[in-house]
Short mmCIF file of C-alpha atoms in Angstrom, two decimals:
data_model
loop_
_atom_site.label_atom_id
_atom_site.label_comp_id
_atom_site.label_asym_id
_atom_site.label_seq_id
_atom_site.Cartn_x
_atom_site.Cartn_y
_atom_site.Cartn_z
CA MET V 291 -76.04 -38.19 -13.18
CA ARG V 292 -73.45 -37.37 -10.28
CA SER V 293 -71.44 -40.63 -10.57
CA ARG V 294 -71.60 -40.49 -14.74
CA ALA V 295 -70.24 -36.72 -14.37
CA LEU V 296 -67.41 -38.08 -12.26
CA ALA V 297 -66.39 -41.27 -14.24
CA MET V 298 -66.35 -39.12 -17.29
CA LEU V 299 -63.92 -36.50 -15.17
CA VAL V 300 -61.77 -39.42 -14.35
CA VAL V 301 -61.45 -40.32 -17.82
CA VAL V 302 -60.30 -37.09 -18.69
CA LEU V 303 -57.66 -36.55 -16.22
CA GLY V 304 -56.35 -40.07 -17.15
CA VAL V 305 -55.97 -39.43 -20.72
CA LEU V 306 -54.66 -35.78 -19.68
CA GLY V 307 -52.09 -37.68 -17.34
CA SER V 308 -51.19 -39.86 -20.16
CA VAL V 309 -50.24 -37.29 -22.54
CA ALA V 310 -48.45 -34.98 -19.95
CA SER V 311 -46.30 -38.25 -18.75
CA TYR V 312 -45.54 -38.86 -22.63
CA ALA V 313 -44.79 -35.45 -23.09
CA ALA V 314 -42.60 -35.37 -19.94
CA GLN V 315 -40.61 -38.42 -21.00
CA ALA V 316 -40.13 -37.06 -24.49
CA PRO V 317 -36.95 -34.95 -24.75
CA LYS V 318 -37.07 -31.06 -25.53
CA THR V 319 -36.75 -30.90 -29.42
CA ASP V 320 -37.24 -26.96 -29.06
CA ASP V 321 -34.95 -24.16 -27.27
CA SER V 322 -38.15 -22.06 -25.90
CA PRO V 323 -36.89 -19.59 -23.17
CA PRO V 324 -38.02 -20.70 -19.74
CA ALA V 325 -41.09 -18.32 -18.07
CA GLU V 326 -41.68 -17.72 -14.75
CA LEU V 327 -45.72 -18.33 -13.25
CA LYS V 328 -46.04 -15.61 -11.18
CA VAL V 329 -49.50 -14.64 -9.52
CA ALA V 330 -50.01 -11.60 -7.00
CA ASN V 331 -46.70 -10.43 -7.21
CA ARG V 332 -45.21 -13.71 -5.67
CA SER V 333 -43.26 -16.30 -7.99
CA ILE V 334 -44.99 -19.78 -8.03
CA MET V 335 -42.38 -21.82 -10.21
CA VAL V 336 -40.31 -21.34 -13.62
CA LEU V 337 -41.72 -23.72 -16.39
CA ARG V 338 -39.05 -24.86 -18.71
CA ALA V 339 -40.68 -27.68 -20.70
CA THR V 340 -43.00 -27.56 -23.74
CA LEU V 341 -45.91 -29.72 -23.25
CA LEU V 342 -48.75 -30.51 -25.81
CA GLY V 343 -47.15 -27.88 -28.36
CA GLU V 344 -47.52 -25.20 -25.82
CA VAL V 345 -44.18 -23.44 -24.92
CA PRO V 346 -43.38 -22.44 -21.38
CA ALA V 347 -44.69 -18.69 -21.90
CA LEU V 348 -48.03 -20.12 -23.00
CA ARG V 349 -48.27 -22.71 -20.42
CA ALA V 350 -47.59 -19.71 -17.83
CA LYS V 351 -49.73 -17.93 -19.37
CA ARG V 352 -52.85 -20.34 -18.94
CA ALA V 353 -52.01 -21.31 -15.51
CA LYS V 354 -52.11 -17.69 -14.05
CA THR V 355 -55.47 -17.24 -15.99
CA VAL V 356 -56.71 -20.74 -14.36
CA ILE V 357 -55.50 -19.57 -10.83
CA THR V 358 -56.80 -16.13 -10.96
CA GLU V 359 -60.26 -17.19 -12.12
CA ALA V 360 -60.37 -19.59 -9.21
CA LEU V 361 -59.08 -17.06 -6.75
CA GLU V 362 -61.96 -14.68 -7.93
CA ASP V 363 -64.77 -17.38 -7.76
CA MET V 364 -64.07 -19.01 -4.45
CA ASP V 365 -62.46 -18.27 -1.25
CA ASP V 366 -61.88 -21.52 0.09
CA LEU V 367 -59.48 -23.23 -1.77
CA THR V 368 -57.19 -26.11 -1.19
CA VAL V 369 -53.87 -27.14 -3.08
CA THR V 370 -52.98 -30.66 -3.63
CA LEU V 371 -50.76 -32.74 -5.59
CA ASP V 372 -51.88 -35.65 -8.27
CA PRO V 373 -48.88 -37.75 -9.36
CA VAL V 374 -49.06 -39.09 -12.80
CA GLN V 375 -46.12 -41.55 -13.50
CA ASN V 376 -43.15 -39.03 -13.44
CA SER V 377 -45.35 -35.96 -13.52
CA TYR V 378 -47.57 -34.12 -10.92
CA LEU V 379 -50.85 -32.13 -11.36
CA VAL V 380 -51.07 -29.08 -9.45
CA LEU V 381 -54.76 -29.10 -8.61
CA LEU V 382 -56.56 -25.75 -7.12
CA GLY V 383 -59.65 -27.22 -5.50
CA ALA V 384 -61.37 -29.11 -8.62
CA LYS V 385 -59.53 -27.16 -11.15
CA ARG V 386 -55.85 -28.26 -12.39
CA ALA V 387 -53.84 -25.20 -12.51
CA PHE V 388 -50.33 -26.60 -13.99
CA ILE V 389 -48.48 -29.69 -14.63
CA VAL V 390 -44.85 -30.06 -13.28
CA SER V 391 -42.93 -32.40 -15.53
CA PRO V 392 -39.17 -33.86 -14.95
CA ASN V 393 -38.06 -31.28 -17.94
CA ASP V 394 -39.44 -28.21 -15.67
CA VAL V 395 -37.10 -29.26 -12.99
CA ASP V 396 -33.68 -27.37 -11.91
CA THR V 397 -31.47 -30.08 -10.89
CA LEU V 398 -29.35 -27.52 -9.08
CA GLU V 399 -32.26 -26.28 -7.05
CA TYR V 400 -34.44 -29.70 -6.72
CA ALA V 401 -33.45 -32.87 -5.95
CA SER V 402 -36.43 -34.45 -7.25
CA VAL V 403 -39.64 -33.91 -9.31
CA ARG V 404 -41.90 -34.51 -6.20
CA GLN V 405 -39.68 -31.75 -4.55
CA ALA V 406 -40.08 -29.38 -7.24
CA ALA V 407 -43.89 -29.76 -7.22
CA GLU V 408 -44.40 -29.38 -3.28
CA GLY V 409 -42.38 -26.20 -3.56
CA ALA V 410 -44.82 -25.06 -6.36
CA ALA V 411 -47.67 -26.08 -4.45
CA GLU V 412 -46.51 -24.62 -1.11
CA ASN V 413 -46.02 -20.85 -2.96
CA LEU V 414 -49.59 -21.42 -4.64
CA ARG V 415 -50.92 -22.18 -0.96
CA ARG V 416 -49.28 -18.93 -0.02
CA VAL V 417 -50.83 -17.02 -2.68
CA VAL V 418 -54.15 -18.34 -1.56
CA ALA V 419 -53.69 -17.19 1.81
CA GLU V 420 -52.14 -13.63 1.07
CA THR V 421 -55.31 -13.25 -1.39
CA GLN V 422 -57.47 -14.07 1.72
CA GLU V 423 -55.71 -11.67 3.71
CA ALA V 424 -55.77 -9.03 1.08
CA ARG V 425 -59.92 -9.31 1.31
CA SER V 426 -59.89 -9.08 5.23
CA LEU V 427 -60.20 -5.20 6.07
CA HIS V 428 -59.39 -6.48 9.61
CA LEU V 429 -55.90 -7.93 8.64
CA MET V 430 -55.35 -4.77 6.16
CA PHE V 431 -56.00 -2.36 9.32
CA LYS V 432 -53.99 -4.53 11.50
CA ALA V 433 -50.92 -4.30 8.89
CA LEU V 434 -51.51 -0.47 8.37
CA GLY V 435 -51.42 0.01 12.23
CA ALA V 436 -47.80 -2.07 12.37
CA ALA V 437 -46.61 0.01 9.28
CA ALA V 438 -47.37 2.92 11.09
CA LEU V 439 -46.14 1.92 14.21
CA ALA V 440 -42.76 1.01 12.78
CA THR V 441 -42.68 4.50 11.07
CA PHE V 442 -42.92 6.11 14.22
CA ILE V 443 -40.11 4.17 15.80
CA TYR V 444 -38.12 4.59 12.76
CA CYS V 445 -38.62 8.28 13.14
CA LEU V 446 -37.99 8.34 16.76
CA LEU V 447 -34.66 6.67 16.26
CA LEU V 448 -33.54 9.17 13.29
CA TRP V 449 -34.53 12.05 15.81
CA GLY V 450 -32.41 10.57 18.73
CA MET V 451 -29.52 9.72 16.25
CA ALA V 452 -29.44 13.30 15.25
CA TRP V 453 -29.81 14.64 19.01
CA LEU V 454 -26.64 12.34 19.99
CA ARG V 455 -24.67 13.59 17.06
CA ARG V 456 -25.07 17.10 17.88
CA SER V 457 -24.31 16.16 21.89
CA LEU V 458 -20.94 14.40 20.58
CA LEU V 459 -20.31 17.58 18.46
CA LYS V 460 -20.67 19.68 21.13
CA GLN V 461 -18.18 17.98 23.92
CA LEU V 462 -16.11 16.53 21.01
CA PRO V 463 -13.60 19.50 21.50
CA ASP V 464 -13.26 19.67 25.40
CA LEU V 465 -12.59 15.67 25.19
CA MET V 466 -10.39 15.97 22.37
CA HIS V 467 -8.23 18.36 24.01
CA ARG V 468 -8.16 17.09 27.37
CA HIS V 469 -7.12 13.42 26.10
CA ALA V 470 -4.87 14.94 23.61
CA GLN V 471 -2.93 16.24 26.24
CA THR V 472 -2.23 12.72 28.03
CA LEU V 473 -0.91 11.18 24.59
CA LYS V 474 2.67 12.30 25.04
CA VAL V 475 6.01 10.65 24.55
CA GLY V 476 8.26 12.41 26.89
CA ARG V 477 7.14 15.82 26.44
CA VAL V 478 6.21 15.53 22.79
CA GLN V 479 2.56 15.42 22.11
CA ILE V 480 1.52 12.34 19.68
CA ILE V 481 -1.87 13.74 18.63
CA ASP V 482 -2.94 17.32 17.66
CA ALA V 483 -6.64 18.15 18.50
CA ASN V 484 -6.57 20.61 15.84
CA TYR V 485 -5.88 17.76 13.14
CA LEU V 486 -8.01 15.32 14.68
CA TYR V 487 -11.05 16.87 15.09
CA PRO V 488 -11.99 16.92 11.29
CA LEU V 489 -11.06 13.24 10.93
CA VAL V 490 -13.54 12.48 13.96
CA THR V 491 -16.23 14.43 12.49
CA ARG V 492 -15.83 12.68 9.04
CA LEU V 493 -15.79 9.23 10.84
CA LEU V 494 -19.10 10.04 12.89
CA TRP V 495 -20.72 11.53 9.78
CA LEU V 496 -20.29 7.94 7.71
CA LEU V 497 -21.11 6.06 10.96
CA ARG V 498 -24.39 8.25 11.10
CA TRP V 499 -24.82 7.72 7.58
CA LEU V 500 -24.22 3.88 7.52
CA VAL V 501 -26.87 3.79 10.67
CA VAL V 502 -29.38 5.83 8.66
CA LEU V 503 -29.18 3.22 5.64
CA LEU V 504 -29.29 0.21 7.92
CA LEU V 505 -32.59 1.66 9.99
CA THR V 506 -33.88 2.63 6.27
CA TYR V 507 -33.57 -0.74 4.85
CA GLU V 508 -35.10 -2.43 7.72
CA TRP V 509 -38.14 -0.27 8.07
CA LEU V 510 -38.71 -0.69 4.29
CA GLY V 511 -38.20 -4.39 4.64
CA PHE V 512 -40.39 -4.75 7.52
CA VAL V 513 -43.01 -2.48 5.76
CA LEU V 514 -43.33 -4.31 2.77
CA SER V 515 -43.51 -7.45 4.50
CA ARG V 516 -46.94 -6.52 6.35
CA PHE V 517 -48.94 -6.36 3.32
CA PRO V 518 -49.84 -9.26 0.85
CA TYR V 519 -48.76 -7.68 -2.51
CA THR V 520 -45.70 -6.30 -1.42
CA ARG V 521 -44.70 -9.27 1.12
CA PRO V 522 -42.22 -10.89 -1.55
CA TRP V 523 -40.25 -7.66 -2.11
CA GLY V 524 -40.01 -7.14 1.78
CA GLU V 525 -39.21 -10.95 2.08
CA SER V 526 -36.65 -10.55 -0.74
CA LEU V 527 -34.98 -7.50 1.21
CA ASN V 528 -34.88 -9.48 4.44
CA ASN V 529 -33.42 -12.38 2.64
CA TYR V 530 -30.56 -10.59 0.83
CA LEU V 531 -29.52 -8.93 4.32
CA LEU V 532 -29.53 -12.11 5.97
CA ASP V 533 -27.55 -13.72 2.94
CA VAL V 534 -24.98 -10.69 3.07
CA ALA V 535 -24.41 -11.22 6.79
CA ARG V 536 -24.29 -15.07 6.76
CA TYR V 537 -21.74 -15.13 3.75
CA LEU V 538 -19.67 -12.32 5.58
CA LEU V 539 -19.89 -14.45 9.01
CA GLU V 540 -19.08 -17.46 6.89
CA GLY V 541 -16.20 -15.91 5.16
CA ILE V 542 -15.03 -14.66 8.56
CA ILE V 543 -14.95 -18.01 10.21
CA GLY V 544 -13.74 -19.87 6.99
CA ALA V 545 -10.55 -17.42 7.12
CA ILE V 546 -9.92 -17.92 10.90
CA PRO V 547 -7.81 -21.01 10.27
CA GLY V 548 -5.87 -19.55 7.34
CA LEU V 549 -4.91 -16.10 9.24
CA GLY V 550 -3.90 -18.31 12.39
CA VAL V 551 -1.34 -20.11 9.85
CA ALA V 552 -0.17 -16.75 8.75
CA VAL V 553 0.09 -15.14 12.48
CA ALA V 554 1.70 -18.40 13.20
CA ILE V 555 4.71 -17.74 10.28
CA PHE V 556 4.79 -13.68 11.28
CA PHE V 557 5.70 -15.03 14.92
CA ILE V 558 8.28 -17.49 13.32
CA ALA V 559 9.65 -15.02 11.30
CA ARG V 560 10.23 -12.44 13.83
CA GLY V 561 11.99 -15.02 16.34
CA ALA V 562 14.15 -16.20 13.24
CA THR V 563 15.14 -12.32 12.56
CA ALA V 564 16.01 -11.69 16.19
CA PHE V 565 17.62 -14.94 16.40
CA SER V 566 19.89 -14.04 13.09
CA ARG V 567 20.87 -10.53 14.93
CA ARG V 568 22.13 -12.11 17.76
CA VAL V 569 24.27 -14.85 15.65
CA LEU V 570 25.60 -11.80 13.13
CA ARG V 571 26.72 -9.45 16.19
CA ARG V 572 28.31 -12.45 17.86
CA MET V 573 30.02 -13.25 14.13
CA ALA V 574 31.12 -9.46 14.04
CA THR V 575 33.59 -9.68 16.43
CA PRO V 576 37.28 -9.09 15.10
CA GLY V 577 38.70 -11.86 13.92
CA THR V 578 36.11 -14.00 13.05
CA PHE V 579 35.37 -13.05 9.23
CA SER V 580 36.82 -10.11 7.42
CA TRP V 581 33.96 -9.10 5.33
CA LEU V 582 31.91 -8.66 8.51
CA ASN V 583 32.73 -5.81 10.72
CA HIS V 584 31.15 -3.12 12.65
CA GLU V 585 30.86 -1.21 9.16
CA THR V 586 29.24 -3.93 7.33
CA LEU V 587 27.15 -5.51 10.30
CA GLN V 588 24.11 -3.06 9.82
CA PRO V 589 23.28 -3.63 6.38
CA THR V 590 24.02 -7.39 6.51
CA THR V 591 21.35 -7.46 9.40
CA ARG V 592 18.93 -5.91 7.37
CA LEU V 593 19.64 -7.96 4.12
CA THR V 594 18.95 -11.03 6.28
CA SER V 595 15.97 -9.47 7.85
CA LEU V 596 14.54 -8.95 4.35
CA ALA V 597 15.37 -12.07 3.24
CA ILE V 598 13.61 -13.72 6.20
CA TRP V 599 10.06 -11.36 5.52
CA LEU V 600 10.29 -12.25 2.00
CA PHE V 601 10.49 -15.49 2.27
CA ALA V 602 7.63 -15.58 5.20
CA LEU V 603 5.83 -13.46 3.16
CA ALA V 604 5.74 -16.01 -0.17
CA MET V 605 4.94 -18.85 2.87
CA ALA V 606 1.79 -17.06 4.16
CA TYR V 607 0.43 -15.61 0.97
CA PRO V 608 -1.63 -18.75 0.49
CA TYR V 609 -3.60 -18.52 3.44
CA LEU V 610 -4.29 -14.77 3.49
CA PRO V 611 -7.92 -14.20 3.00
CA GLY V 612 -8.82 -13.52 -0.70
CA ALA V 613 -5.23 -14.94 -1.74
CA GLY V 614 -7.07 -17.37 -4.50
CA THR V 615 -9.37 -14.89 -5.99
CA ASP V 616 -9.11 -13.24 -9.53
CA ALA V 617 -8.77 -10.07 -8.18
CA PHE V 618 -5.85 -10.72 -5.65
CA LYS V 619 -4.04 -12.55 -8.28
CA GLY V 620 -4.81 -9.85 -10.80
CA LEU V 621 -3.43 -7.15 -8.30
CA SER V 622 -0.55 -9.06 -7.55
CA VAL V 623 0.39 -9.43 -11.39
CA LEU V 624 0.03 -5.77 -11.78
CA ILE V 625 2.00 -5.13 -8.79
CA GLY V 626 4.90 -7.30 -9.82
CA LEU V 627 4.73 -5.77 -13.10
CA MET V 628 5.00 -2.40 -12.02
CA ILE V 629 7.93 -3.06 -9.85
CA SER V 630 9.71 -4.95 -12.58
CA LEU V 631 9.57 -1.82 -14.97
CA GLY V 632 9.67 0.75 -12.64
CA ALA V 633 12.46 -0.66 -10.01
CA SER V 634 15.34 -1.45 -12.59
CA SER V 635 17.49 1.87 -11.89
CA VAL V 636 16.31 1.71 -7.72
CA VAL V 637 17.75 -2.18 -7.99
CA GLY V 638 20.61 -0.88 -9.52
CA GLN V 639 21.37 1.68 -7.06
CA ALA V 640 20.97 -0.47 -4.16
CA ALA V 641 23.28 -2.93 -5.71
CA ALA V 642 25.56 0.09 -5.92
CA GLY V 643 25.35 0.81 -2.45
CA LEU V 644 25.74 -2.80 -1.10
CA ILE V 645 29.19 -2.83 -3.59
CA LEU V 646 30.38 0.13 -1.54
CA THR V 647 29.33 -1.10 1.77
CA TYR V 648 31.22 -4.77 1.53
CA THR V 649 34.03 -3.34 -0.54
CA ARG V 650 34.38 -0.63 2.27
CA THR V 651 35.43 1.75 -0.30
CA LEU V 652 33.92 5.04 1.28
CA ARG V 653 33.20 5.38 5.20
CA PRO V 654 31.64 8.50 6.76
CA GLY V 655 34.08 11.11 7.98
CA GLU V 656 36.60 10.21 5.13
CA PHE V 657 37.50 13.23 2.80
CA VAL V 658 37.24 11.68 -0.98
CA ARG V 659 37.00 13.07 -4.53
CA ILE V 660 34.44 11.16 -6.59
CA GLY V 661 35.06 12.61 -9.93
CA GLU V 662 34.70 16.33 -10.15
CA TYR V 663 33.49 16.17 -6.52
CA GLU V 664 35.07 16.47 -3.33
CA GLY V 665 34.32 16.43 0.28
CA THR V 666 33.77 14.75 3.53
CA VAL V 667 31.58 11.66 3.51
CA THR V 668 28.45 12.06 6.01
CA GLU V 669 26.42 9.37 5.02
CA LEU V 670 26.51 6.21 3.15
CA GLY V 671 23.25 4.95 2.31
CA MET V 672 21.65 2.21 -0.01
CA PHE V 673 20.99 4.53 -2.77
CA THR V 674 22.83 7.56 -2.31
CA THR V 675 26.26 8.92 -0.49
CA ARG V 676 26.09 12.28 0.69
CA ILE V 677 29.29 14.50 0.93
CA ARG V 678 29.84 17.78 2.45
CA THR V 679 32.27 20.13 0.08
CA GLY V 680 34.70 22.70 1.84
CA LEU V 681 32.39 25.38 0.61
CA GLY V 682 29.45 23.96 2.97
CA GLU V 683 27.83 22.30 0.31
CA VAL V 684 26.10 19.24 0.88
CA LEU V 685 26.11 16.81 -2.49
CA THR V 686 24.06 13.76 -2.78
CA LEU V 687 25.31 11.65 -5.21
CA PRO V 688 23.79 8.23 -6.46
CA ASN V 689 25.56 5.18 -5.74
CA SER V 690 25.74 3.81 -9.59
CA MET V 691 27.61 7.29 -10.49
CA ILE V 692 30.40 6.38 -7.62
CA THR V 693 30.97 2.73 -8.86
CA ASN V 694 31.21 4.13 -12.38
CA SER V 695 33.91 6.46 -11.28
CA VAL V 696 37.37 6.86 -10.09
CA THR V 697 37.06 7.46 -6.31
CA LYS V 698 40.06 9.09 -4.87
CA ASN V 699 40.29 8.60 -0.46
CA TYR V 700 42.29 11.36 1.00
CA SER V 701 41.72 9.49 4.34
CA ARG V 702 42.25 5.87 4.24
CA THR V 703 46.28 6.14 4.23
CA VAL V 704 46.54 8.61 6.90
CA GLN V 705 47.46 7.88 10.46
CA GLY V 706 44.78 8.05 12.68
CA ALA V 707 41.77 10.46 11.86
CA GLY V 708 42.34 13.22 9.04
CA TYR V 709 42.87 13.42 5.33
CA VAL V 710 45.62 14.15 2.81
CA VAL V 711 46.26 17.48 1.49
CA ASP V 712 48.22 18.26 -1.98
CA THR V 713 48.97 21.01 -4.14
CA THR V 714 51.26 21.36 -7.43
CA VAL V 715 53.45 24.14 -8.35
CA THR V 716 55.79 24.27 -11.48
CA ILE V 717 58.95 26.38 -11.08
CA GLY V 718 61.58 27.24 -13.65
CA TYR V 719 64.78 25.06 -14.07
CA ASP V 720 67.17 28.07 -12.91
CA THR V 721 66.03 27.58 -9.52
CA PRO V 722 67.47 24.88 -7.50
CA TRP V 723 65.25 22.11 -6.58
CA ARG V 724 66.55 21.75 -3.02
CA GLN V 725 65.56 25.14 -2.45
CA VAL V 726 62.06 24.91 -3.89
CA GLU V 727 61.42 21.84 -1.50
CA ALA V 728 62.56 23.75 1.25
CA MET V 729 60.47 26.41 0.37
CA LEU V 730 57.30 24.34 0.17
CA LEU V 731 57.91 22.74 3.35
CA GLU V 732 58.04 26.02 5.21
CA ALA V 733 54.94 27.02 3.47
CA ALA V 734 53.47 23.96 5.27
CA ARG V 735 54.91 24.55 8.41
CA ARG V 736 53.25 27.92 8.50
CA THR V 737 49.86 26.52 7.85
CA ALA V 738 47.76 25.84 10.44
CA GLY V 739 46.02 22.34 10.58
CA ILE V 740 48.70 20.66 8.87
CA LEU V 741 50.63 17.91 10.96
CA ARG V 742 54.00 17.86 11.41
CA ASP V 743 53.95 14.15 11.94
CA PRO V 744 53.82 12.62 9.77
CA VAL V 745 56.29 14.83 8.04
CA PRO V 746 55.06 16.79 5.01
CA GLN V 747 57.02 15.47 1.86
CA VAL V 748 57.53 17.30 -1.56
CA PHE V 749 57.62 14.91 -5.01
CA GLN V 750 58.86 16.21 -8.26
CA THR V 751 56.27 14.76 -10.23
CA ALA V 752 57.39 15.40 -13.63
CA LEU V 753 60.67 17.17 -15.77
CA SER V 754 58.32 19.31 -18.25
CA ASP V 755 59.64 21.31 -21.20
CA PHE V 756 59.81 24.48 -19.49
CA TYR V 757 60.06 23.70 -15.60
CA PRO V 758 59.32 20.75 -13.14
CA GLU V 759 56.51 20.06 -11.25
CA TYR V 760 56.81 19.73 -7.75
CA ARG V 761 54.02 18.07 -5.60
CA LEU V 762 53.59 18.93 -1.93
CA VAL V 763 51.74 16.40 0.04
CA ALA V 764 50.87 16.37 4.00
CA GLN V 765 47.76 15.42 6.46
CA ALA V 766 45.39 17.42 8.21
CA ILE V 767 43.01 16.30 10.95
CA PRO V 768 39.28 17.26 10.70
CA SER V 769 39.16 18.43 14.20
CA GLN V 770 41.76 21.20 14.27
CA PRO V 771 41.80 22.28 10.56
CA ARG V 772 39.01 24.29 8.61
CA PRO V 773 37.19 22.44 5.76
CA ARG V 774 39.92 21.23 3.19
CA ALA V 775 38.78 24.15 0.55
CA GLU V 776 39.95 26.62 2.99
CA LEU V 777 42.79 25.11 4.57
CA LEU V 778 43.99 24.79 0.86
CA SER V 779 43.42 28.56 0.49
CA VAL V 780 45.75 29.36 3.44
CA LEU V 781 48.21 26.80 2.14
CA HIS V 782 48.35 28.46 -1.28
CA GLY V 783 48.70 31.82 -0.02
CA ASN V 784 51.81 30.83 2.49
CA ILE V 785 53.42 29.28 -0.74
CA GLN V 786 53.31 32.49 -2.53
CA ASP V 787 54.22 34.72 0.42
CA VAL V 788 57.79 32.32 0.94
CA PHE V 789 58.61 31.97 -2.67
CA ASN V 790 57.95 35.87 -2.65
CA GLU V 791 60.34 36.31 0.21
CA TYR V 792 63.28 34.34 -1.41
CA GLY V 793 62.63 36.32 -4.61
CA VAL V 794 61.54 32.81 -6.71
CA GLN V 795 59.22 33.14 -9.53
CA ILE V 796 56.41 30.59 -10.07
CA MET V 797 56.32 29.28 -13.30
CA SER V 798 52.57 28.30 -13.25
CA PRO V 799 50.38 28.23 -15.64
CA HIS V 800 52.61 28.22 -18.74
CA TYR V 801 56.09 29.65 -19.36
CA PHE V 802 57.42 31.15 -22.87
CA ALA V 803 60.13 33.13 -22.21
CA ASP V 804 62.29 34.69 -19.94
CA PRO V 805 60.48 38.29 -18.76
CA GLN V 806 62.70 41.37 -18.28
CA GLU V 807 62.00 41.39 -14.52
CA GLU V 808 61.39 38.69 -12.17
CA LYS V 809 57.63 37.97 -11.14
CA CYS V 810 57.73 38.39 -7.52
CA VAL V 811 56.01 40.58 -4.94
CA PRO V 812 58.22 42.17 -2.61
CA ARG V 813 57.53 42.14 0.91
CA ASP V 814 56.73 45.76 1.17
CA LYS V 815 53.49 45.39 -1.03
CA TRP V 816 51.98 42.25 0.42
CA TYR V 817 49.36 44.25 2.14
CA ALA V 818 48.73 46.99 -0.68
CA ALA V 819 45.41 48.66 -0.55
CA PRO V 820 42.66 47.71 0.23
CA ALA V 821 44.56 44.73 1.61
CA GLN V 822 45.36 44.86 5.55
CA PRO V 823 48.14 43.46 7.34
CA PRO V 824 47.47 41.12 10.36
CA LYS V 825 47.31 42.67 13.92
CA GLU V 826 50.17 41.75 16.11
CA PRO V 827 49.36 39.62 18.96
#
C-alpha cells in the first residue's frame, strides 16, 4: 500500500509539473497585477504569472494557506526545491508551497529562475525558523531581556547627553568670553561673544536633536529585530540606514576626482590672475599704451580677473558634485533667467562706468558740471559716480545719466590742480567796455582763492539788443579756496562793490528804459543795517 501511494504521488507531481511547465512556457495573455506572498510579516516572493487559470493574487492566497497549515501542523519542516523543466516547485515538507515560473522572475532583481527560486526558499526557511523561535518561551524571554537592556542603555545615553548639554551651557559663556578676547586683528575684536552665544546654543540644540534621532532610530531597529514578527521591520530600518550611509560614502568617493579637477582649475585661475596683474602693472608704465595708465589700471585688472574666474567657473562646472542632476540644471537656468531679466539696467550702468573710465571723462578731484548738478568728483565707481557740491551735499549720479548728458569739466584745462571759475554780467552800451573789463579784473583780484597766474580774462560773449555780455574766466585751486559756490558768492559780491564804487549800473537781468537815477549803491550805504562793516586788521 505504501509503494502504491508513493507511485500515485509521483504521477500527480509529474502531471502538475507538466502543466506548470506548459503554463510557464506559455506567454502572458492577461494584465493581472502582481501579488506579494507574505507570511508571518515576512515577504517570501512577488508572484507575477497566471498559472492554470489562477491569477497572482489567488496563487499568493493559496500558497499562504498551505504554508500556514503546514506551520501549524508540524514544527520541524524542511524547505526544498524540485525542478520541473523551466520551473521550480518549492516544497515545505511533503507539501507543495508554490511554483516559481520564468514569468514570475524580475530580470532586474534575479539573473535566472533558479536564483529566484532559491531566494524564495531561503525566505521561507526564515519563516520556519522564526515560527519555531516564536514558540520557544526561552528565546522570547531572551529577546525581552535584550530589548530591556537596549532600552536601559538608550535612556542612559539620553540622560548623559542632557547632562553634558547642561554642563556645556554653564561653561559656555566663560569659554566664549575668554577665547573671544584673543581673536583680534590689531586692537579690533573679530567676534563679539554676545552675538556668538545664541548661535552656538542653537548649534548645540540642533546637534542634540540629531543625536537623539539617531539613537532613537538605532534603538528602535535593534528592539524590533529581537522579535520574530517585527524582525522584518527592524531589518528594513537597519538596511535603510546602511543604504543611506553607503549612498553618501559612494557619492563622496565618486565626487573626489571631480573635486580634484575643480580645485586644480581654481589654483590655475589664481595663478593666472596673479600673472595678469603683474603683466598689466608693467604695461601701465608711461609710454607703453595710451589707454592703460595708473587711472585705468585698477578697472582693467578687475575686468581681467573677472574674465579669468568666469572662464575657470565654466571649465570647473561639469566637475562639481551634482552638476549633471536635473535639480542643478534647473537651478542654473532659473538663476540665468533672473540675471537676464533683472540685470539689464545693472549691465548698462557697468558699461557706462567703463566708458567713463577708459575715455577719462571724469577723474576724482575734478570740478565738473553734469546737467544741472555741479561739484567735485569724489568717487568714480562702476555703477555710480559721487560728487560733492559747494553747499556740502554729496550727490550719487548713475553712470548712464552721465554718458547721456553734457559734462562740463572745469578742471581739465587748468594749469596744475584746480578748477575754472566763470561768471557773466551785462552792462549797458553807454559804459566803455575797457572800463568794464578793468572792473571785472579788479573784482577778481580782490577775491581770495582766485589765482593771478594764469591771469583772469574777460570775454565779450554777446552783443545783445540792450547790452553787451561780459564773461569773467579765472582759475582757483581747491587747497586754498573755499568750495566753488562760496567762492562765486564772494566774487559776485566783489563785482557789485567795484561797480558801485565807479558808479556803473549792472543791467541784469533785463533792460527796458533808462531810469531817472542810476541803479547804483553809494559807498556810504554799503553796510546799511543790519549789515556790519569788516573789522580793521
